[in-house]
Amino acid sequence: MSVSAAREPQRAGKAAGWASDRSITMGLSVLAAIPILLFLLLPLTGILLRGFETPSGFGIGNFTETFGAERFWRLVLNSISMSLTATLAAVGLAYFYAYALQRAAIPFKPFLRIAVLTPLFAPSLVQAQGLILLLGRNGVLNRFLGFDIDIYGFWGTAIANALYAFPYAYLILSAALAVADARIYESAETLGAGPARIFRDVTLPATRFGLAAAIFVVFTLVMTDFGNPMVIGGDFSVLATEVYNQVIGQAQFGLGAVIGIVLLVPAILAKLIEKRISSRQHALVTAQSKPLETKPSRGRDLAFSLYAYTVVSLILSVLVIVVVASFVRLWPYNMSFTLKHYEFDVQNGTAPLWNSVGVSLATAILGVAITGLTAIVVQKFRNPLTGPLSLLAILPAAVPGMVLGLGYVLTFNDPANPLNVLYGSFALIVILSVYYNHAHAFLISSTSLKQIGPVFDEASTTLGGSTLTTLRKVTLPLLWPTLLGVGVFYFMRTMVSLSAVIFLVTPSTQLAAVSVLQLSDRGAVNQAAAFSVCIMAIVIGCLLIVRTILWLAGAKNVTLIR
């Protein structure tokens, strides 16, 4: 037998690859596509249809009524102005904070990197809680130091949202600033450029794509946030709170759907622009690049150290004051120490907390299975479903949580829908949580799969392994650290989720983040603070446990917070 003839089976095996067993690959593709159609595309379609549904049939009556109201345009202006203010503050502060950590010699950098991420461990409205405890009518500064600050309204909402969005901006900008070629900076210095000129002509252009991405991500985040304006907004209303008022307060589902559709527009536009900008980014580091090393500079390092510790002190003070409030008897009238608020002598007691833990665990398990399967189908298979599936998988990135939650109410609260049996159950909340966070989890899994070379699949196929065998013995063992990270992501995001689930919770399916909102709304400051502290403690405990597991397994480089 000739050498070329002997190699023919090997070539055939390589060519077949993962697509060798077409029935299995198509079956797995269908299995990934069906739930995303039912639990993502169907609810979004439901919102669109309900927006055009009027008592006399289908029409534009809801849109005419909404757009013709002066209040609507005032809400649009409020939302845009507040979002722009919060975005500029968050991104501006985060850029120089990331710059300080990446380009200056600052002591205790690991602490600074972790501390600034703490807002991710709590519901968004905790920022508003902390600001009220610090700057509200009975806050520390007003009551004990004699200040007269009115934090409610536009500025309170903007500051709370800026603090809430700061970690998201920092993560993006830190990654952008971490990539640099020392040769460019050395050339600039050789040509006589000073630090300010180098920053303007080298650093800013090199990070413009990351800066643009951070701006669009943060703008979308604060534009659609619901918790902070509900707690600290006072008479200042935005579109997100109006959706809640229309649906919960007035049962105007049609008008609520119209405003939900309006909220979709800036979110989708921001995502499209971000994607367009990212596609134009070119590689900043090549094989010939030289890593940029931080050179000590006493004046610069001192200035950035003061800046970084001032920013992190502001962020931590808002969270620490919430922790303090959970241990005092009656804020701010009786500041004696007590643990009574952790007895949770409120409606439903500790049930919402344990409900959240159970829902978050279930979401993590189901989310890992669904996003892992979807990522494998998109990255490893080639059939007519993989293209549309890859687009649907990232669609939730452009859908605000409150809009998706409203879509679930409109779709699954319909007796004519066979899936109506899920309405009012924990199962539907779990499914909603999976698809609300699906895009990010899918991208994490897909990125990891791209880093696994095809040689492993080809070797398995050459040795006679089927698609399922290769999946079980090759892909999943290599992917497990990433999937564990995805599970942590799902758990953390579900524990702190508020806007996505606000329409689905019932007295029997109450969740901790919703309880925090309701307690804050009733003025039960201390009990709300205790619930918030428990949520943060559970999330941090989960991160520590998983980090320990990864350390013991030798997977020390897996990133859990993205």
Coordinates of C-alpha atoms in Angstrom, one line a residue, residues 2-559:
S2 CA 1.3 3.4 -0.9
V3 CA 1.9 6.2 1.6
S4 CA -0.6 8.4 0.0
A5 CA -3.2 5.6 0.1
A6 CA -2.5 5.0 3.8
R7 CA -3.1 8.6 4.6
E8 CA -6.5 8.8 2.9
P9 CA -8.5 7.5 5.9
Q10 CA -6.7 9.9 8.1
R11 CA -7.5 12.8 5.8
A12 CA -11.1 11.6 5.6
G13 CA -11.3 11.5 9.4
K14 CA -9.9 15.0 9.7
A15 CA -12.3 16.3 7.1
A16 CA -15.3 14.8 8.8
G17 CA -14.3 16.1 12.2
W18 CA -17.2 17.0 14.4
A19 CA -19.6 16.8 11.6
S20 CA -19.0 13.1 11.0
D21 CA -22.2 12.1 12.8
R22 CA -24.7 14.5 11.2
S23 CA -27.7 13.1 13.0
I24 CA -26.1 13.8 16.4
T25 CA -24.8 17.2 15.5
M26 CA -28.2 18.3 14.0
G27 CA -30.0 16.9 17.0
L28 CA -27.8 18.8 19.4
S29 CA -28.3 22.0 17.3
V30 CA -32.1 21.6 17.5
L31 CA -31.8 20.9 21.2
A32 CA -30.0 24.2 21.6
A33 CA -32.3 26.2 19.3
I34 CA -35.7 25.2 20.7
P35 CA -35.3 26.8 24.2
I36 CA -33.8 30.0 22.9
L37 CA -36.8 30.3 20.5
L38 CA -39.3 29.6 23.3
F39 CA -37.8 31.6 26.1
L40 CA -36.1 34.5 24.3
L41 CA -37.5 35.1 20.9
L42 CA -41.1 34.4 21.8
P43 CA -41.2 36.8 24.8
L44 CA -39.7 39.6 22.7
T45 CA -42.3 38.9 20.0
G46 CA -44.9 39.1 22.7
I47 CA -43.9 42.6 23.7
L48 CA -44.0 43.8 20.1
L49 CA -47.4 42.3 19.6
R50 CA -48.8 43.7 22.9
G51 CA -47.5 47.2 22.0
F52 CA -49.8 47.1 18.9
E53 CA -52.8 45.5 20.7
T54 CA -55.7 47.8 21.4
P55 CA -59.3 47.3 22.7
S56 CA -60.5 47.6 19.1
G57 CA -57.8 45.3 17.6
F58 CA -54.3 45.8 16.3
G59 CA -53.2 49.4 15.7
I60 CA -50.9 52.2 16.8
G61 CA -53.2 53.5 19.5
N62 CA -50.8 52.7 22.4
F63 CA -48.0 54.4 20.6
T64 CA -50.1 57.5 19.8
E65 CA -51.2 57.8 23.4
T66 CA -47.7 57.3 24.7
F67 CA -45.9 59.6 22.3
G68 CA -48.6 62.2 22.5
A69 CA -48.2 62.6 26.3
E70 CA -46.0 65.4 27.5
R71 CA -45.0 63.2 30.5
F72 CA -43.4 60.7 28.1
W73 CA -41.0 63.2 26.6
R74 CA -40.1 64.5 30.0
L75 CA -39.2 60.9 31.0
V76 CA -37.2 60.5 27.8
L77 CA -35.3 63.7 28.6
N78 CA -34.8 62.6 32.2
S79 CA -33.5 59.2 31.2
I80 CA -31.1 60.5 28.6
S81 CA -29.7 63.4 30.7
M82 CA -29.3 61.2 33.8
S83 CA -27.7 58.4 31.7
L84 CA -25.2 60.7 30.0
T85 CA -24.2 62.2 33.3
A86 CA -23.7 58.9 35.0
T87 CA -21.9 57.5 32.0
L88 CA -19.4 60.4 31.8
A89 CA -18.8 60.2 35.6
A90 CA -18.4 56.4 35.7
V91 CA -16.2 56.1 32.5
G92 CA -14.1 59.2 33.4
L93 CA -13.4 58.0 36.9
A94 CA -12.8 54.4 35.8
Y95 CA -10.4 55.4 33.0
F96 CA -8.0 57.1 35.3
Y97 CA -8.5 54.5 38.0
A98 CA -7.5 51.8 35.5
Y99 CA -4.7 53.9 34.2
A100 CA -3.4 54.4 37.8
L101 CA -3.3 50.6 38.4
Q102 CA -1.8 49.8 35.0
R103 CA 0.7 52.6 34.5
A104 CA 1.8 53.7 38.0
A105 CA 3.6 52.2 40.9
I106 CA 0.9 52.1 43.6
P107 CA 1.1 50.1 46.8
F108 CA -1.4 47.3 47.4
K109 CA -2.7 47.0 43.9
P110 CA -4.4 43.6 44.4
F111 CA -6.6 45.2 47.1
L112 CA -7.4 48.1 44.8
R113 CA -8.4 45.7 42.0
I114 CA -10.7 43.6 44.2
A115 CA -12.2 46.4 46.3
V116 CA -13.4 48.4 43.3
L117 CA -15.4 45.4 42.1
T118 CA -17.5 45.1 45.3
P119 CA -20.6 46.8 43.8
L120 CA -21.0 43.7 41.6
F121 CA -21.7 41.7 44.7
A122 CA -24.9 43.5 45.6
P123 CA -28.1 44.6 43.9
S124 CA -27.8 47.9 42.1
L125 CA -30.1 49.7 44.5
V126 CA -27.6 49.2 47.4
Q127 CA -25.7 52.2 45.9
A128 CA -28.9 54.3 46.4
Q129 CA -29.3 52.8 49.9
G130 CA -25.8 53.8 50.9
L131 CA -26.1 57.3 49.5
I132 CA -29.3 57.9 51.4
L133 CA -27.6 56.7 54.7
L134 CA -24.7 59.0 54.0
L135 CA -26.4 62.0 52.4
G136 CA -30.2 61.6 52.9
R137 CA -32.3 63.7 55.3
N138 CA -31.3 61.4 58.2
G139 CA -27.9 60.6 56.7
V140 CA -24.6 60.8 58.5
L141 CA -23.5 64.1 56.9
N142 CA -26.8 65.9 57.3
R143 CA -27.8 64.7 60.8
F144 CA -24.5 64.4 62.6
L145 CA -22.3 66.9 60.7
G146 CA -24.8 69.7 60.1
F147 CA -24.9 69.6 56.3
D148 CA -28.0 70.4 54.3
I149 CA -27.7 68.1 51.2
D150 CA -30.7 67.0 49.2
I151 CA -29.6 63.8 47.5
Y152 CA -33.0 62.7 46.2
G153 CA -33.8 63.3 42.5
F154 CA -31.6 63.7 39.4
W155 CA -28.2 63.9 41.1
G156 CA -28.8 61.1 43.6
T157 CA -29.9 58.8 40.7
A158 CA -27.0 59.8 38.6
I159 CA -24.4 59.3 41.4
A160 CA -25.9 56.0 42.4
N161 CA -25.9 54.7 38.8
A162 CA -22.3 55.9 38.3
L163 CA -21.2 54.0 41.3
Y164 CA -23.1 50.9 40.2
A165 CA -21.7 51.0 36.7
F166 CA -18.1 51.9 37.7
P167 CA -16.9 48.3 38.0
Y168 CA -18.2 47.4 34.5
A169 CA -16.3 50.4 33.0
Y170 CA -13.2 49.6 35.0
L171 CA -13.0 46.0 33.7
I172 CA -13.3 47.1 30.1
L173 CA -10.8 49.9 30.4
S174 CA -8.3 47.9 32.5
A175 CA -8.2 45.3 29.8
A176 CA -7.7 48.0 27.1
L177 CA -4.8 49.7 29.1
A178 CA -3.2 46.4 29.9
V179 CA -2.2 46.0 26.2
A180 CA 0.7 48.2 25.2
D181 CA 3.9 48.1 23.2
A182 CA 6.8 49.7 25.0
R183 CA 8.6 50.4 21.7
I184 CA 6.0 53.1 20.8
Y185 CA 6.4 54.8 24.2
E186 CA 10.2 54.7 23.9
S187 CA 10.1 56.2 20.5
A188 CA 7.8 59.0 21.7
E189 CA 10.2 59.7 24.6
T190 CA 13.2 59.7 22.2
L191 CA 11.4 62.4 20.1
G192 CA 11.1 64.6 23.2
A193 CA 7.4 64.0 24.0
G194 CA 6.5 64.6 27.6
P195 CA 4.1 62.6 29.7
A196 CA 1.1 64.7 28.8
R197 CA 1.9 64.6 25.1
I198 CA 2.4 60.8 25.2
F199 CA -0.9 60.4 27.0
R200 CA -2.7 62.5 24.4
D201 CA -1.0 61.1 21.2
V202 CA -0.3 57.5 22.2
T203 CA -2.3 56.2 25.1
L204 CA -5.7 57.7 24.3
P205 CA -5.7 56.7 20.6
A206 CA -4.5 53.2 21.6
T207 CA -7.4 52.8 24.1
R208 CA -10.2 54.6 22.1
F209 CA -12.0 51.3 21.2
G210 CA -12.0 50.2 24.8
L211 CA -13.2 53.7 25.8
A212 CA -16.0 53.6 23.3
A213 CA -17.1 50.1 24.4
A214 CA -17.1 51.3 28.0
I215 CA -19.3 54.3 27.2
F216 CA -21.9 52.3 25.3
V217 CA -22.0 49.5 27.9
V218 CA -22.4 51.9 30.8
F219 CA -24.9 54.1 29.0
T220 CA -27.1 51.0 28.3
L221 CA -26.7 49.8 31.8
V222 CA -27.8 53.0 33.6
M223 CA -30.5 53.9 31.0
T224 CA -32.3 50.6 31.8
D225 CA -31.6 50.4 35.5
F226 CA -34.6 50.2 37.7
G227 CA -33.4 49.9 41.3
N228 CA -31.5 53.1 41.9
P229 CA -34.2 55.5 40.5
M230 CA -36.9 53.7 42.5
V231 CA -35.1 54.1 45.8
I232 CA -33.4 57.5 45.5
G233 CA -35.2 59.2 42.5
G234 CA -38.0 60.8 44.5
D235 CA -40.1 62.8 42.1
F236 CA -37.5 62.3 39.4
S237 CA -38.9 59.5 37.1
V238 CA -37.2 57.7 34.2
L239 CA -38.5 55.3 31.6
A240 CA -37.5 52.2 33.5
T241 CA -39.5 53.2 36.6
E242 CA -42.4 54.2 34.3
V243 CA -42.6 50.7 32.9
Y244 CA -42.9 49.4 36.5
N245 CA -45.6 52.0 37.3
Q246 CA -47.6 51.3 34.2
V247 CA -47.6 47.5 34.7
I248 CA -47.7 47.1 38.4
G249 CA -49.4 50.3 39.5
Q250 CA -52.0 50.7 36.7
A251 CA -52.1 47.3 34.9
Q252 CA -51.5 49.1 31.6
F253 CA -49.7 46.3 29.8
G254 CA -50.1 47.9 26.4
L255 CA -48.5 51.2 27.4
G256 CA -45.9 49.4 29.4
A257 CA -45.0 47.3 26.3
V258 CA -44.6 50.5 24.3
I259 CA -42.2 52.0 26.8
G260 CA -40.4 48.7 26.9
I261 CA -40.0 48.8 23.1
V262 CA -38.7 52.4 23.5
L263 CA -36.1 51.1 26.0
L264 CA -35.0 48.5 23.5
V265 CA -34.0 51.1 20.9
P266 CA -31.1 52.7 22.7
A267 CA -29.9 49.3 24.0
I268 CA -29.8 47.8 20.5
L269 CA -28.3 50.9 18.9
A270 CA -25.6 51.0 21.6
K271 CA -24.8 47.3 21.1
L272 CA -24.6 47.7 17.3
I273 CA -22.3 50.7 17.6
E274 CA -20.1 48.9 20.1
K275 CA -19.9 45.9 17.8
R276 CA -19.1 48.1 14.8
I277 CA -16.3 49.9 16.7
S278 CA -14.9 46.6 18.0
S279 CA -14.7 45.1 14.5
R280 CA -12.5 48.0 13.4
Q281 CA -10.0 47.5 16.2
H282 CA -6.6 46.2 15.0
A283 CA -4.0 44.3 17.0
L284 CA -1.9 46.5 19.3
V285 CA 0.5 43.8 20.3
T286 CA 2.4 41.6 17.8
A287 CA 5.1 39.0 18.2
Q288 CA 7.7 41.7 18.0
S289 CA 6.1 43.8 20.7
K290 CA 7.9 44.7 23.9
P291 CA 5.9 44.7 27.2
L292 CA 5.5 48.1 28.8
E293 CA 7.0 48.2 32.2
T294 CA 6.1 50.8 34.8
K295 CA 8.9 53.1 35.7
P296 CA 8.8 54.6 39.2
S297 CA 8.0 58.4 39.3
R298 CA 7.5 59.8 42.8
G299 CA 5.3 62.7 41.8
R300 CA 3.1 60.7 39.4
D301 CA 2.9 57.7 41.7
L302 CA 1.9 59.8 44.7
A303 CA -0.8 61.6 42.7
F304 CA -2.3 58.4 41.2
S305 CA -2.1 56.7 44.6
L306 CA -4.1 59.5 46.2
Y307 CA -6.6 59.4 43.3
A308 CA -7.0 55.6 43.4
Y309 CA -7.5 55.4 47.2
T310 CA -9.9 58.3 47.1
V311 CA -12.1 56.6 44.5
V312 CA -12.0 53.2 46.3
S313 CA -12.8 54.9 49.6
L314 CA -15.9 56.5 48.0
I315 CA -17.1 53.2 46.6
L316 CA -16.5 51.3 49.8
S317 CA -18.0 54.0 52.0
V318 CA -21.3 53.6 50.3
L319 CA -21.3 49.8 50.9
V320 CA -19.8 50.0 54.4
I321 CA -22.5 52.4 55.6
V322 CA -25.1 49.8 54.6
V323 CA -23.3 47.1 56.6
V324 CA -23.1 49.5 59.6
A325 CA -26.9 50.2 59.3
S326 CA -27.7 46.5 59.5
F327 CA -26.1 46.4 63.0
V328 CA -27.6 49.4 64.6
R329 CA -31.0 49.4 66.4
L330 CA -32.8 52.2 64.7
W331 CA -31.0 54.3 62.1
P332 CA -30.3 57.2 62.9
Y333 CA -32.1 57.6 66.2
N334 CA -30.6 54.7 68.2
M335 CA -27.2 53.7 67.0
S336 CA -26.6 51.0 69.6
F337 CA -25.3 47.7 68.3
T338 CA -27.8 44.9 67.7
L339 CA -28.2 41.7 65.7
K340 CA -32.0 41.8 65.8
H341 CA -32.3 42.8 62.1
Y342 CA -30.6 39.5 61.2
E343 CA -33.5 37.7 62.8
F344 CA -35.5 38.9 59.8
D345 CA -38.7 39.5 61.7
V346 CA -40.4 40.7 58.5
Q347 CA -42.9 39.3 56.1
N348 CA -41.7 35.9 54.7
G349 CA -38.7 36.0 57.1
T350 CA -35.6 34.4 55.6
A351 CA -37.6 32.7 52.9
P352 CA -36.6 35.2 50.1
L353 CA -33.0 34.8 50.9
W354 CA -33.1 31.0 50.7
N355 CA -35.3 31.3 47.6
S356 CA -32.6 33.4 46.0
V357 CA -29.9 30.9 46.8
G358 CA -32.0 28.1 45.4
V359 CA -32.9 30.0 42.2
S360 CA -29.3 31.1 41.7
L361 CA -28.0 27.6 42.1
A362 CA -30.6 26.2 39.7
T363 CA -29.8 29.1 37.2
A364 CA -26.1 28.3 37.5
I365 CA -26.6 24.6 36.7
L366 CA -29.1 25.1 33.9
G367 CA -27.2 28.1 32.5
V368 CA -24.0 26.1 32.3
A369 CA -25.8 23.3 30.4
I370 CA -27.6 25.7 28.0
T371 CA -24.8 28.1 27.2
G372 CA -22.2 25.3 27.1
L373 CA -24.3 23.3 24.6
T374 CA -25.0 26.5 22.5
A375 CA -21.3 27.4 22.4
I376 CA -20.3 23.9 21.4
V377 CA -22.9 23.8 18.6
V378 CA -21.9 27.3 17.3
Q379 CA -18.1 26.7 17.5
K380 CA -17.8 23.0 16.6
F381 CA -20.7 22.2 14.2
R382 CA -21.5 23.5 10.8
N383 CA -25.1 23.2 9.7
P384 CA -28.0 25.6 8.7
L385 CA -28.8 26.3 12.4
T386 CA -25.4 27.4 13.7
G387 CA -25.4 30.9 12.0
P388 CA -28.9 32.0 13.3
L389 CA -28.2 30.4 16.6
S390 CA -25.0 32.4 17.1
L391 CA -26.9 35.7 16.5
L392 CA -29.7 34.7 18.9
A393 CA -27.2 33.7 21.5
I394 CA -25.9 37.2 21.9
L395 CA -29.3 39.0 21.4
P396 CA -29.9 39.2 25.2
A397 CA -26.9 41.7 25.4
A398 CA -29.2 44.3 23.8
V399 CA -32.3 43.5 25.8
P400 CA -32.8 45.3 29.2
G401 CA -33.8 42.9 32.0
M402 CA -37.0 44.7 32.7
V403 CA -38.1 44.4 29.1
L404 CA -37.4 40.7 29.0
G405 CA -39.2 40.2 32.3
L406 CA -42.2 42.1 30.9
G407 CA -42.1 39.8 27.8
Y408 CA -42.3 36.8 30.1
V409 CA -45.4 38.2 31.8
L410 CA -47.1 38.9 28.5
T411 CA -46.2 35.6 27.0
F412 CA -46.5 33.1 29.8
N413 CA -49.4 34.6 31.7
D414 CA -51.6 33.7 28.7
P415 CA -53.9 30.7 29.4
A416 CA -53.8 29.9 25.7
N417 CA -50.1 29.3 25.9
P418 CA -49.3 25.6 26.8
L419 CA -46.3 26.9 28.8
N420 CA -48.7 28.9 31.0
V421 CA -48.2 26.2 33.6
L422 CA -44.8 27.7 34.3
Y423 CA -46.2 31.1 35.2
G424 CA -45.8 31.9 38.9
S425 CA -43.2 29.2 39.5
F426 CA -39.5 29.3 40.4
A427 CA -38.9 27.4 37.2
L428 CA -39.8 30.4 35.0
I429 CA -37.7 32.7 37.1
V430 CA -34.7 30.4 36.6
I431 CA -35.3 30.2 32.9
L432 CA -35.6 34.0 32.7
S433 CA -32.4 34.4 34.7
V434 CA -30.6 32.1 32.3
Y435 CA -31.6 34.0 29.2
Y436 CA -31.2 37.4 30.7
N437 CA -27.5 36.6 31.3
H438 CA -27.1 34.3 28.3
A439 CA -25.1 36.5 26.0
H440 CA -22.2 37.1 28.4
A441 CA -22.1 33.5 29.5
F442 CA -22.2 32.3 25.8
L443 CA -19.3 34.6 24.9
I444 CA -17.2 33.4 27.8
S445 CA -17.8 29.7 26.7
S446 CA -17.2 30.5 23.0
T447 CA -13.9 32.3 23.7
S448 CA -12.7 29.3 25.7
L449 CA -13.7 26.9 23.0
K450 CA -11.8 29.0 20.4
Q451 CA -8.6 28.6 22.4
I452 CA -8.9 24.8 22.2
G453 CA -7.0 23.7 19.1
P454 CA -8.7 21.4 16.5
V455 CA -5.9 18.9 16.9
F456 CA -7.7 17.4 19.9
D457 CA -10.9 16.8 18.0
E458 CA -9.0 15.5 15.0
A459 CA -7.0 13.1 17.1
S460 CA -10.2 11.8 18.7
T461 CA -11.9 11.3 15.3
T462 CA -8.8 9.6 13.9
L463 CA -9.0 7.1 16.8
G464 CA -12.6 6.3 16.0
G465 CA -14.3 8.5 18.5
S466 CA -17.8 9.6 17.8
T467 CA -19.1 13.2 18.3
L468 CA -20.5 12.3 21.7
T469 CA -17.3 10.5 22.7
T470 CA -15.1 13.5 21.7
L471 CA -17.5 15.8 23.5
R472 CA -17.4 13.7 26.7
K473 CA -13.7 12.7 26.8
V474 CA -12.0 15.7 25.1
T475 CA -14.0 18.9 25.0
L476 CA -15.7 18.9 28.4
P477 CA -12.6 18.0 30.4
L478 CA -10.7 20.9 28.7
L479 CA -13.7 23.2 29.2
W480 CA -14.6 22.5 32.8
P481 CA -12.8 25.4 34.5
T482 CA -14.5 27.9 32.1
L483 CA -17.9 26.3 32.7
L484 CA -17.3 26.5 36.5
G485 CA -16.6 30.2 36.0
V486 CA -19.8 30.5 33.9
G487 CA -21.7 28.9 36.8
V488 CA -20.3 31.4 39.2
F489 CA -21.2 34.3 36.9
Y490 CA -24.8 33.0 36.7
F491 CA -25.0 32.5 40.5
M492 CA -23.6 36.0 41.2
R493 CA -25.8 37.8 38.6
T494 CA -29.0 36.0 39.7
M495 CA -28.4 36.7 43.4
V496 CA -28.3 40.4 42.8
S497 CA -30.8 40.6 39.9
L498 CA -33.8 42.9 40.4
S499 CA -35.1 44.5 37.2
A500 CA -35.4 41.2 35.3
V501 CA -37.4 39.4 37.9
I502 CA -39.5 42.2 39.4
F503 CA -42.6 41.3 37.3
L504 CA -42.4 37.5 38.0
V505 CA -42.1 37.3 41.8
T506 CA -45.1 36.5 43.8
P507 CA -45.6 36.2 47.6
S508 CA -44.6 32.5 47.3
T509 CA -41.6 33.1 45.0
Q510 CA -40.2 36.2 46.7
L511 CA -36.5 36.9 46.2
A512 CA -34.0 38.7 48.4
A513 CA -33.2 41.6 46.0
V514 CA -36.9 42.3 45.6
S515 CA -37.3 42.2 49.4
V516 CA -34.6 44.8 49.7
L517 CA -36.5 47.1 47.3
Q518 CA -39.8 46.6 49.1
L519 CA -38.3 47.1 52.6
S520 CA -36.6 50.3 51.4
D521 CA -39.8 51.5 49.9
R522 CA -41.5 51.0 53.3
G523 CA -38.8 52.8 55.2
A524 CA -37.5 49.7 56.9
V525 CA -33.9 50.8 56.4
N526 CA -32.2 48.5 58.9
Q527 CA -33.9 45.3 57.6
A528 CA -33.2 46.3 54.0
A529 CA -29.6 46.8 54.9
A530 CA -29.4 43.3 56.6
F531 CA -30.8 41.6 53.5
S532 CA -28.3 43.5 51.3
V533 CA -25.4 42.4 53.6
C534 CA -26.6 38.8 53.4
I535 CA -26.7 38.9 49.6
M536 CA -23.2 40.3 49.5
A537 CA -21.9 37.7 52.0
I538 CA -23.4 34.8 50.0
V539 CA -21.9 36.1 46.7
I540 CA -18.5 36.6 48.2
G541 CA -18.6 33.2 49.9
C542 CA -19.5 31.6 46.6
L543 CA -16.5 33.2 44.9
L544 CA -14.1 32.1 47.7
I545 CA -15.4 28.5 47.6
V546 CA -15.0 28.2 43.8
R547 CA -11.6 30.0 43.8
T548 CA -10.5 27.4 46.4
I549 CA -11.7 24.5 44.3
L550 CA -9.9 25.9 41.2
W551 CA -6.7 26.4 43.2
L552 CA -6.8 22.8 44.5
A553 CA -7.4 21.6 40.9
G554 CA -4.5 23.6 39.6
A555 CA -6.6 25.9 37.5
K556 CA -5.4 29.1 39.1
N557 CA -5.7 31.4 36.0
V558 CA -9.4 31.1 35.5
T559 CA -11.1 34.5 35.7

